[in-house]
PDB file of C-alpha atoms in Angstrom:
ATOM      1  CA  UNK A   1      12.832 -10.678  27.877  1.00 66.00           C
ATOM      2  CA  UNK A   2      15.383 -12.829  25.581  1.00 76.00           C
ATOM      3  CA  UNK A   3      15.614 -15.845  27.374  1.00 76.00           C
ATOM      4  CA  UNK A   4      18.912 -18.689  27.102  1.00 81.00           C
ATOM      5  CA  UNK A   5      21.802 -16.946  25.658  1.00 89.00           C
ATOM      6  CA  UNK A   6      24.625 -19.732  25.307  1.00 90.00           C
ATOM      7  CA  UNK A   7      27.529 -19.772  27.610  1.00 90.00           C
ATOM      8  CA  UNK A   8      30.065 -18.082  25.252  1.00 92.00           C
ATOM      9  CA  UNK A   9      32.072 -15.550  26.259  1.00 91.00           C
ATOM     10  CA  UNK A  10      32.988 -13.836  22.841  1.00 95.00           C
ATOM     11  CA  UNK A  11      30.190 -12.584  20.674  1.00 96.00           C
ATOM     12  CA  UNK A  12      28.980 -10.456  17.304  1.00 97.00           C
ATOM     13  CA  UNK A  13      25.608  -9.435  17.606  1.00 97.00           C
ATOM     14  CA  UNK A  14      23.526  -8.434  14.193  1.00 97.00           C
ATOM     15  CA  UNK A  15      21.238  -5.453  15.040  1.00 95.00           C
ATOM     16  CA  UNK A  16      18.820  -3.350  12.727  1.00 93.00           C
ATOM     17  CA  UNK A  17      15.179  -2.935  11.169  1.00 90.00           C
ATOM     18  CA  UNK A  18      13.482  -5.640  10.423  1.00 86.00           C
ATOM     19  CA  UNK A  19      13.862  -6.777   6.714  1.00 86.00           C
ATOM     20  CA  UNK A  20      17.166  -4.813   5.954  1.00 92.00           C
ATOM     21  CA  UNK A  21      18.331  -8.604   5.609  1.00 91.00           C
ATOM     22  CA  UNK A  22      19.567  -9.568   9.005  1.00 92.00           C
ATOM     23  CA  UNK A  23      19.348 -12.933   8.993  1.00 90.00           C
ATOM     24  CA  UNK A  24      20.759 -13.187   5.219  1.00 93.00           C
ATOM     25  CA  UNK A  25      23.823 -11.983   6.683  1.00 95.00           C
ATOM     26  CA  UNK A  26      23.580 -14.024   9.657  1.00 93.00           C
ATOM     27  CA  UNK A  27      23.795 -16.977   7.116  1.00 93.00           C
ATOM     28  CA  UNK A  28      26.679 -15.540   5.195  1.00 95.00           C
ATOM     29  CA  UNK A  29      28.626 -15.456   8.426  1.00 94.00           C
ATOM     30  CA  UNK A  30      28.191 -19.064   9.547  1.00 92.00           C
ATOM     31  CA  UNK A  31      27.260 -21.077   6.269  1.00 89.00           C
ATOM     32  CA  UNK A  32      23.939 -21.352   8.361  1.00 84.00           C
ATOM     33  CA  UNK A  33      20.520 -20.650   7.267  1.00 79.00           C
ATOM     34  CA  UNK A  34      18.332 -19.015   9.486  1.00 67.00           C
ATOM     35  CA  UNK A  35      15.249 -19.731   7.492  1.00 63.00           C
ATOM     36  CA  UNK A  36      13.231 -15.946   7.911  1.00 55.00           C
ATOM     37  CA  UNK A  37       9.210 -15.895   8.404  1.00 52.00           C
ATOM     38  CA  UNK A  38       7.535 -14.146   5.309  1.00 51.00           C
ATOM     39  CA  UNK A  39       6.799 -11.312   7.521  1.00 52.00           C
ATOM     40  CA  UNK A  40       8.874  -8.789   9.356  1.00 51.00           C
ATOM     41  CA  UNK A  41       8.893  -9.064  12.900  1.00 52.00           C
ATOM     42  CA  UNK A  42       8.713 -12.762  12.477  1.00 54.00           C
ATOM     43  CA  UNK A  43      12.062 -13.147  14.834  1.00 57.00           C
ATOM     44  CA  UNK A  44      10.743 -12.626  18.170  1.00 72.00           C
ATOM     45  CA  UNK A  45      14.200 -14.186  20.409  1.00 82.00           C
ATOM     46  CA  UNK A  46      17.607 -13.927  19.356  1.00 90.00           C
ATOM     47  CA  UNK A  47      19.384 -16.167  17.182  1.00 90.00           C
ATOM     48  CA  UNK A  48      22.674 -17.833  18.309  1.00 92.00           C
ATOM     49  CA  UNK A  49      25.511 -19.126  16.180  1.00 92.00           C
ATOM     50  CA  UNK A  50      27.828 -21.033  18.339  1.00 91.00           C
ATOM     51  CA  UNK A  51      30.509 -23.294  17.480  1.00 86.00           C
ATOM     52  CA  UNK A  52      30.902 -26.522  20.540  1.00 79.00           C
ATOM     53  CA  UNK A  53      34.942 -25.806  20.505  1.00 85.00           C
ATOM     54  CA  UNK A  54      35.039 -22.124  20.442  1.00 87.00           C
ATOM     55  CA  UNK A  55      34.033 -19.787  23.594  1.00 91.00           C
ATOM     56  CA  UNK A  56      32.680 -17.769  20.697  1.00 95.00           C
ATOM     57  CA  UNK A  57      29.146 -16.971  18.830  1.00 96.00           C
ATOM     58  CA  UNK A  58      27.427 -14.383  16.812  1.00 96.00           C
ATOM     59  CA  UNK A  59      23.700 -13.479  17.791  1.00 95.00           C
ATOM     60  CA  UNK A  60      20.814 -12.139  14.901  1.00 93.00           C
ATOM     61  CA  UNK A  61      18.766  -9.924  17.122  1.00 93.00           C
ATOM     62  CA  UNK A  62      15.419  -9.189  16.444  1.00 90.00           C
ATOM     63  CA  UNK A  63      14.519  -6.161  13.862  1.00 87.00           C
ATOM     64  CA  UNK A  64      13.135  -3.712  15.769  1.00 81.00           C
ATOM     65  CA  UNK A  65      11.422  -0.330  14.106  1.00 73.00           C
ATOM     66  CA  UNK A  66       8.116  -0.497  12.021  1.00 67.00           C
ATOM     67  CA  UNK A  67       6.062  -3.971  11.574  1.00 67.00           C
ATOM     68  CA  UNK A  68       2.896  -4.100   9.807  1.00 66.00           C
ATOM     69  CA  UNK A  69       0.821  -6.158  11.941  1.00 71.00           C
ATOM     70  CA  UNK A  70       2.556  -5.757  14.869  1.00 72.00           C
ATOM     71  CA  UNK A  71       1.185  -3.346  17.306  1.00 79.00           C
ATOM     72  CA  UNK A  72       3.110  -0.086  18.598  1.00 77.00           C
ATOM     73  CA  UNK A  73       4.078  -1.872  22.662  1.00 83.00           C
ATOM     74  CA  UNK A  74       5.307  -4.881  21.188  1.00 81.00           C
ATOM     75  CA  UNK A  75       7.472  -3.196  18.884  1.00 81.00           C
ATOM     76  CA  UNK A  76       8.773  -1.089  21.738  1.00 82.00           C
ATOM     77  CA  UNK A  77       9.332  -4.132  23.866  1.00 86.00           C
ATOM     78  CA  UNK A  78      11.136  -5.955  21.189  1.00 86.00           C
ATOM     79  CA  UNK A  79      13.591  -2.680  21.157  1.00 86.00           C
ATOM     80  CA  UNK A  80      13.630  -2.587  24.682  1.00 89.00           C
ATOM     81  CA  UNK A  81      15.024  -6.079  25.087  1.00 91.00           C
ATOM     82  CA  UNK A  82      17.582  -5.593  22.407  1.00 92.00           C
ATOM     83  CA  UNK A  83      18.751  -2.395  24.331  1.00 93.00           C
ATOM     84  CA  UNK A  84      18.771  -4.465  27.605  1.00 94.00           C
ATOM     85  CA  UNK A  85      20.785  -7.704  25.874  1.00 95.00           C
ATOM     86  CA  UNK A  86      23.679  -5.249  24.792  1.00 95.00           C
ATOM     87  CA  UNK A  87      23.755  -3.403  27.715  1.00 95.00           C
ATOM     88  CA  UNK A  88      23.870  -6.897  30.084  1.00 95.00           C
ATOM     89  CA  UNK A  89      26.319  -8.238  28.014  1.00 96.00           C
ATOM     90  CA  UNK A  90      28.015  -5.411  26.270  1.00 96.00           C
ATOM     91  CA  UNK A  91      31.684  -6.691  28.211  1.00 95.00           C
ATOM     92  CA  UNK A  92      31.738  -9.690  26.100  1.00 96.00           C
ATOM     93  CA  UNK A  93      30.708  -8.615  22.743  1.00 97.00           C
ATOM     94  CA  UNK A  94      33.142  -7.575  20.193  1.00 97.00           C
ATOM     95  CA  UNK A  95      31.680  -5.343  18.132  1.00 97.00           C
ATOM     96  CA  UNK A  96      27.921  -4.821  16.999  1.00 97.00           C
ATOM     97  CA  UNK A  97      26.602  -4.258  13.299  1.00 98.00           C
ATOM     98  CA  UNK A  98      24.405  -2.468  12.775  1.00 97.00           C
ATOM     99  CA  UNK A  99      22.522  -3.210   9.275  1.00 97.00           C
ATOM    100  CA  UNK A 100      21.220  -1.184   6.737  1.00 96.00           C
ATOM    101  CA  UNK A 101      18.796  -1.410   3.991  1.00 95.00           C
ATOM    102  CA  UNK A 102      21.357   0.739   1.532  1.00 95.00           C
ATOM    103  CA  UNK A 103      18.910   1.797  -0.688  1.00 93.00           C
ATOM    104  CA  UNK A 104      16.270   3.329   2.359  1.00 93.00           C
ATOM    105  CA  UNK A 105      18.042   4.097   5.289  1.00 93.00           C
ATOM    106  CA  UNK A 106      18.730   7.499   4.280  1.00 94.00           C
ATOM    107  CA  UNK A 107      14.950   8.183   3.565  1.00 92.00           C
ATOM    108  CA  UNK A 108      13.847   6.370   6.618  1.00 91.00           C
ATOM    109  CA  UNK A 109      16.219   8.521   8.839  1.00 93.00           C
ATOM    110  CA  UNK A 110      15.103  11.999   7.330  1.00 93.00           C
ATOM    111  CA  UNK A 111      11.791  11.031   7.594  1.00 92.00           C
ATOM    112  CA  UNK A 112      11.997  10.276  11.599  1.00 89.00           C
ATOM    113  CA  UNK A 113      14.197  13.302  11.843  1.00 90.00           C
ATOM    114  CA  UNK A 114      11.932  15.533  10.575  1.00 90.00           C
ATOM    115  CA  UNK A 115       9.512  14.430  12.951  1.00 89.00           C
ATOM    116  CA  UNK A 116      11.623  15.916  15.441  1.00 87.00           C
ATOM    117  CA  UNK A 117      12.111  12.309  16.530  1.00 85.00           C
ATOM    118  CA  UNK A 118      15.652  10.029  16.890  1.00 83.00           C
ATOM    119  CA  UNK A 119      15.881   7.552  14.237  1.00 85.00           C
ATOM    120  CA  UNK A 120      16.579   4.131  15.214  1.00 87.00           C
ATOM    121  CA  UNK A 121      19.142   3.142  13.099  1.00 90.00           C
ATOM    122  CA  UNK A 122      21.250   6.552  14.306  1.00 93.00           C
ATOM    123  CA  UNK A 123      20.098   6.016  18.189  1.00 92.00           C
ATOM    124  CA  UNK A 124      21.295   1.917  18.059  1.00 93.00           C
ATOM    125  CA  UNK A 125      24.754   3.346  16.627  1.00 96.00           C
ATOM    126  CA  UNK A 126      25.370   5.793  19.027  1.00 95.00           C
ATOM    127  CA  UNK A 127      24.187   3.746  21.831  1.00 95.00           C
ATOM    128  CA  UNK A 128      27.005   1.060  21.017  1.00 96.00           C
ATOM    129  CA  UNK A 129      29.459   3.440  21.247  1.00 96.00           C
ATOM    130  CA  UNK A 130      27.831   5.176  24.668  1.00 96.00           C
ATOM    131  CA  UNK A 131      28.391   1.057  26.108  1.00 96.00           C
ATOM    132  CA  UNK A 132      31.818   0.395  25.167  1.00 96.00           C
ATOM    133  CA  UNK A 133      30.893  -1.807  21.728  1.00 96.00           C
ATOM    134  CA  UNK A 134      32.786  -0.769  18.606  1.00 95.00           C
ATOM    135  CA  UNK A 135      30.238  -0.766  16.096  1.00 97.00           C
ATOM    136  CA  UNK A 136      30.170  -1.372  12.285  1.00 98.00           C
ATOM    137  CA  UNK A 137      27.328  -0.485   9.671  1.00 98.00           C
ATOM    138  CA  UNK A 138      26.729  -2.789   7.421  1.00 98.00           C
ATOM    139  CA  UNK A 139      25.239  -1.364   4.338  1.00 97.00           C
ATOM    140  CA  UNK A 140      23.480  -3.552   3.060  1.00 97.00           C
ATOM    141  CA  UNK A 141      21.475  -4.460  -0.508  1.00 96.00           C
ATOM    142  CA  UNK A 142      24.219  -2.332  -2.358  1.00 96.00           C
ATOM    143  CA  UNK A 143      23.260  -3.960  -5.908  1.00 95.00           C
ATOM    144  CA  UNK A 144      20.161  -1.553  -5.747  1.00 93.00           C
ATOM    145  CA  UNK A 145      22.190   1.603  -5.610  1.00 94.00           C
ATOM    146  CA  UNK A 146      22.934   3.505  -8.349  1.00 92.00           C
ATOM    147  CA  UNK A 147      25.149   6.250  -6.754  1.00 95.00           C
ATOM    148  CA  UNK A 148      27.168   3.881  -3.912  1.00 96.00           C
ATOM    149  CA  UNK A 149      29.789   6.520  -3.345  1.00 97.00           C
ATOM    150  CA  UNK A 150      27.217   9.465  -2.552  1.00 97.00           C
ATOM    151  CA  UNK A 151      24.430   7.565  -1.048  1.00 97.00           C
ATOM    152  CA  UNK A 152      27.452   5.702   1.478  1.00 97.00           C
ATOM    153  CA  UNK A 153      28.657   9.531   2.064  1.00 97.00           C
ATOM    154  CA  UNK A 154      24.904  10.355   3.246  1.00 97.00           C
ATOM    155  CA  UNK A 155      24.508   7.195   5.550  1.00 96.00           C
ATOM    156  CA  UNK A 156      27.793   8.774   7.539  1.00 97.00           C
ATOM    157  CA  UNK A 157      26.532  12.541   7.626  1.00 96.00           C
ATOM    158  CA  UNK A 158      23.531  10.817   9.165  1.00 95.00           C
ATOM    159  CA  UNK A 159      25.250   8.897  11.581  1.00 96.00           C
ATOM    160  CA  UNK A 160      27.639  11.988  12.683  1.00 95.00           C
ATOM    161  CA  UNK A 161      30.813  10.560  10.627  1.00 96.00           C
ATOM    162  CA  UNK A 162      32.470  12.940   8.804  1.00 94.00           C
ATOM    163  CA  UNK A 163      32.219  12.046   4.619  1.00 93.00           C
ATOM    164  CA  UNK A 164      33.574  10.496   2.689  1.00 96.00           C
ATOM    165  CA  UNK A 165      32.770   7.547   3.748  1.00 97.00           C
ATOM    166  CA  UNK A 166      35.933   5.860   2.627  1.00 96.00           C
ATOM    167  CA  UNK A 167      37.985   7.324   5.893  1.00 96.00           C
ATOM    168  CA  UNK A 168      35.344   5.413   7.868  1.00 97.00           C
ATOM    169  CA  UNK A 169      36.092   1.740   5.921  1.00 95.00           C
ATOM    170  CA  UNK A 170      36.929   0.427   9.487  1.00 96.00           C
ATOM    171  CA  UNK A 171      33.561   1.147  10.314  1.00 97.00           C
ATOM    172  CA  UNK A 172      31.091   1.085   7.388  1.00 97.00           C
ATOM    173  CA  UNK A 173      30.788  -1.734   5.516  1.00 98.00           C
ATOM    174  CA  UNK A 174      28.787  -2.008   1.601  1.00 98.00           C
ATOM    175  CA  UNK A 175      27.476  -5.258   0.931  1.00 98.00           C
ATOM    176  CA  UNK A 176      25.249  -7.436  -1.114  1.00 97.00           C
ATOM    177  CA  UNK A 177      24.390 -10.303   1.258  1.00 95.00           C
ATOM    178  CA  UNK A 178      22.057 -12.055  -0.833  1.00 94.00           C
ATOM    179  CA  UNK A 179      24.751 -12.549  -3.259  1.00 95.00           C
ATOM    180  CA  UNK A 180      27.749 -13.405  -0.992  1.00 95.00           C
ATOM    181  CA  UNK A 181      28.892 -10.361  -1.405  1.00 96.00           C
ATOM    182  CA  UNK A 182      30.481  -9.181   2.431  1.00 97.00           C
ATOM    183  CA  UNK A 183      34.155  -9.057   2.069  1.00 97.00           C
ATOM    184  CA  UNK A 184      34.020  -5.451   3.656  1.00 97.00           C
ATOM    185  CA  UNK A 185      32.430  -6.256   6.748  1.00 98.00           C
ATOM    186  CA  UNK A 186      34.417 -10.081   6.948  1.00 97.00           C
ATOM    187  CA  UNK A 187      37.367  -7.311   6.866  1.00 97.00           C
ATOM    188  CA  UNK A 188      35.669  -4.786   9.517  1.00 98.00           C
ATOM    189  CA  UNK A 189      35.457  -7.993  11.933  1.00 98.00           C
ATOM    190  CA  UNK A 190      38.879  -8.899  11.528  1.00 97.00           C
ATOM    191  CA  UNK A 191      40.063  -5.502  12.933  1.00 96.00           C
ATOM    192  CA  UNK A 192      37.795  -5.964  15.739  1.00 97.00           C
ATOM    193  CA  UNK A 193      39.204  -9.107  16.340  1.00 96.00           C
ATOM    194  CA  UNK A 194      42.687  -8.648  16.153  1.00 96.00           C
ATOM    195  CA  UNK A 195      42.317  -5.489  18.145  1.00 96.00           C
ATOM    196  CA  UNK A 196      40.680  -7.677  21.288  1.00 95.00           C
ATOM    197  CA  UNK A 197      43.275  -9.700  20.667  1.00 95.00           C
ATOM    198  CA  UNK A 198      41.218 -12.955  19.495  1.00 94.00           C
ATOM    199  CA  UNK A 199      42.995 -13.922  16.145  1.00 94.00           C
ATOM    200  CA  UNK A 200      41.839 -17.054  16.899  1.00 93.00           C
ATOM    201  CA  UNK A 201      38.496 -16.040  15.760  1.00 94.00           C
ATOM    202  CA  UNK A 202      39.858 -14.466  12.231  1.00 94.00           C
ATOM    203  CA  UNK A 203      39.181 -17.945  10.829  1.00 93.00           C
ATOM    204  CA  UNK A 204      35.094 -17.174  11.034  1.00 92.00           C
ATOM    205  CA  UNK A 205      35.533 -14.254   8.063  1.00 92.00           C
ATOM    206  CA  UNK A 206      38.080 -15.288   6.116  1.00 81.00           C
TER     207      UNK A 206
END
């Protein structure tokens, strides 16, 4: 079970697969680098981002989904406590994004669909919404897409959002992290934060 979550009663927290580039994003937010292990599943706890004047943080959970070398129950534990840290503190955080590898998450998703089984990218969506957190998807690795426009339209078919995606630019968010590319999801946060009434935070993604 995660263990010392900060005292803060505002928070973002990062959720996805492991290397869809989490923690690259995590950095782009704060101007901090949350130096990554060479292999997935590396992040076992959460990673916090506080600042000491500001009632406020975001939090890089751990990717959950498939690890090579990383057995089947600890993968479903890791998933389990990410599950259990938005539901226990789903009242103070503002929104969660969700990230996406852009150029795989439609493949991945199929492929676990046709299984017959709930992907977890789809299932971690709708369970923000079933707890009261506003999510946004954050698609990420955009520079490796040839067709943005159709491959962003797919993502929200997938996730039950009517296409095209651009009616959903509250919510989903293209972005090239590794190149300091995430003005649309810096603007997705601001309407999350203006609409909890915390302007005061609009300064962190600006």
């Amino acid at each position: 079970m995660f263990e010392d979550r900060p005292d803060r009663d505002a928070e973002v927290v990062l959720v996805g697969r492991s290397n869809v580039g989490k923690s690259t994003v995590m950095r782009e937010l704060t101007g901090h680098d949350f130096s990554t292990g060479g292999k997935p599943g590396v992040t076992r706890q959460p990673n916090h981002y506080d600042w000491v004047s500001e009632s406020f943080m975001f939090t890089d959970l751990p990717g959950f989904g498939f690890m090579s070398g990383v057995e089947s129950d600890r993968r479903e534990e890791i998933k389990t406590d990410v599950i259990r840290y938005v539901e226990d503190n789903a009242d103070r955080i503002l929104t969660g994004v969700v990230v996406l590898d852009g150029k795989s998450a439609v493949d991945i998703i199929d492929r676990h669909t046709e299984r017959g089984n709930v992907p977890h990218d789809v299932e971690m969506f709708g369970f923000l919404e079933e707890v009261g957190v506003d999510p946004i998807v954050a698609v990420n690795k955009t520079d490796k897409i040839d067709d943005l426009d159709e491959r962003l339209d797919d993502i929200c078919d997938r996730l039950g959002l009517f296409p095209p995606w651009q009616q959903w630019s509250d919510t989903v968010a293209p972005i090239c992290a590794k190149r300091g590319d995430i003005g649309a999801l810096e603007d997705c946060l601001s309407e999350r934060f203006h609409a909890h009434n915390r302007d005061d935070l609009l300064k962190f993604v600006s």
